[in-house]
Structure formats: structure tokens, C-alpha cells
Amino acid sequence: MAILTNPDREDALAEFMRDQSDKRQPINIDKNALRALIIAADVSLDNGRPAYDLEIPNPAKASATASQKNLALKIVADKRFKAGA
Amino acid sequence: MATRAIFTPYSAEFPASNFPEVSIINRRPILAFDATTNETVYWTMAVPQGITGTMTFIISLMMASATTGDTDWDVAVEAVTSGDATDLDAGTSFDTVNSTDNTTVPATAGYLQQITVTLTNNDSLAAADYVRFSLARDAVSDTAAGDAYVLAAEFRDAA
């Protein structure tokens, strides 16, 4: 799972601002600071990926596809976010 | 100083692409200008008699989310006099844009802010002209995160 391209990061930035605008949630930082937040989130996912791979037990480690491992990570992260973690 | 026109979201006209969404926030009609794409809206009128002096365009807006940063706005004027060589069904003839940049947003989202743009480039606007105003948020250049909601705009002269 490679880091996002710059256009993808800009898409993520736009999506973040759209979400918060629709909810009318205060954003107490400007676009540049928000862009840095998006980049940090992307880089931290990349940095954390080896730890996730180490944590996966067999037989999933050997038999699950890369996209299935990514999907598990996405679903768990989504559920934790919805739970407010 | 005299008010020569008042424009609302429901009287707005739109280009074919990159236009703000018309929406309602707290029962107030608004034009939602995006934070990443430059979006444009138009208003049209016939210029009233007696217009004189420096002309200004006042934008009434609130921010959806931003409590820091700034916004940039561009207003352009297209004034057409009877007989002018402007093919209205095929083109436009807007003058150079007038900009008001780097206006810091209110510290609380949802607070009203009024920004004045002086129409130095006014396409030699004169009484009886058919005139169109173009309003655009320069979202690519400004720093405030989130939508800007335009509630109304006012056109004034020096009378």
C-alpha cells in the first residue's frame, strides 16, 4: 500500500473540507495546516504498515491476499472511527 | 452612497461548470462556494439612471466551518450598451476582475461578514446599460478551509 499521490492527497483534503462543511463543524486550522494533517495521516499509515503485517497471524498471514489484508485494516479503522476511537 | 441593486441566491445565474451550489442553511438561502475549486456566479440587471462615482460590490457571507484563514474574492463587470459590438448569444465581454484578497474570516463559523470589492475595472458601466456581475471565490489561492456561504450581494455607487 503505497503513499497517496499529491492529487489523491488533494482529493482527501477536499473530501475532508466537504465533510466538515456539510456538518458545519468548526475547522480551527487553515488549508495549509489541514493539508499537513492529511499528509501526516497518509505517512503514518505507511509507517505503521510493517507493524500490521507483523501482527497478522497465520494462516491469514500466508493465505490472505494483500487486498484482503488492506480491507480488514480499512474496515477495522472505519469501525474504530465510528466508535469515536 | 446609494444602493443600486441587491442580489440574492435565488436571483443568481450560473455558468455551465464550476458554479456554487444553491442550498438552504437554517432556512436561509445560500450559495456554497467550494474551498478547493474556483466557482463563479452571475447576476444581471439594467443599470439605473443617475448612477455616479465610485462603484462597489458588497458580499455578505458566512463560513461553513473555517474559523481561521482568509478568503479571496473576484468581481468582474460586463456592461453592454445598446449597439455595442458584443455578440450576446455567443460570447462575453467581462472587464478585468476586481479583487479583494486575504480577508480574515470571523473567529466563529456562521458569523456574518461583509466584504467590499471596489469596482475599479467596471467596463465603463453607464446608466441604461445591460450589466452582468460575476462573483468568484478564488479558492485555489485563499487559505480558509471549508465552504463559504454567500447570503447576498449589494451593488452601490457614490450618489
Short mmCIF file of N, CA and C in Angstrom, two decimals, chain B residues 2 11 18 56 63 75-76 87 95 101 120-121 139:
data_model
loop_
_atom_site.label_atom_id
_atom_site.label_comp_id
_atom_site.label_asym_id
_atom_site.label_seq_id
_atom_site.Cartn_x
_atom_site.Cartn_y
_atom_site.Cartn_z
N ALA B 2 -25.32 55.17 -2.46
CA ALA B 2 -26.67 54.66 -2.69
C ALA B 2 -26.64 53.19 -3.11
N SER B 11 -31.75 34.73 -7.10
CA SER B 11 -31.73 35.51 -8.34
C SER B 11 -30.43 35.30 -9.12
N ASN B 18 -18.44 24.61 -12.75
CA ASN B 18 -17.77 25.30 -11.64
C ASN B 18 -18.60 26.45 -11.09
N THR B 56 -19.11 50.02 -5.85
CA THR B 56 -18.62 48.94 -5.00
C THR B 56 -19.61 47.77 -5.01
N MET B 63 -18.89 31.65 6.89
CA MET B 63 -18.11 30.45 6.63
C MET B 63 -18.83 29.24 7.21
N VAL B 75 -14.60 40.03 -8.43
CA VAL B 75 -15.84 40.51 -9.04
C VAL B 75 -15.49 41.13 -10.39
N ALA B 76 -16.19 40.72 -11.43
CA ALA B 76 -15.97 41.27 -12.76
C ALA B 76 -17.28 41.88 -13.28
N ASP B 87 -21.47 40.19 -29.17
CA ASP B 87 -22.43 39.17 -29.62
C ASP B 87 -22.95 38.44 -28.39
N ASP B 95 -14.88 42.81 -18.07
CA ASP B 95 -13.68 43.60 -17.83
C ASP B 95 -12.75 42.81 -16.91
N ASP B 101 -8.57 40.49 -1.53
CA ASP B 101 -7.92 39.26 -1.08
C ASP B 101 -7.53 39.32 0.39
N THR B 120 -13.08 49.05 -9.61
CA THR B 120 -12.20 49.93 -10.39
C THR B 120 -12.31 49.60 -11.88
N ASN B 121 -12.32 48.32 -12.16
CA ASN B 121 -12.49 47.87 -13.56
C ASN B 121 -13.99 47.60 -13.77
N ALA B 139 -10.69 30.20 -4.56
CA ALA B 139 -10.44 29.17 -3.55
C ALA B 139 -9.07 28.53 -3.69
#
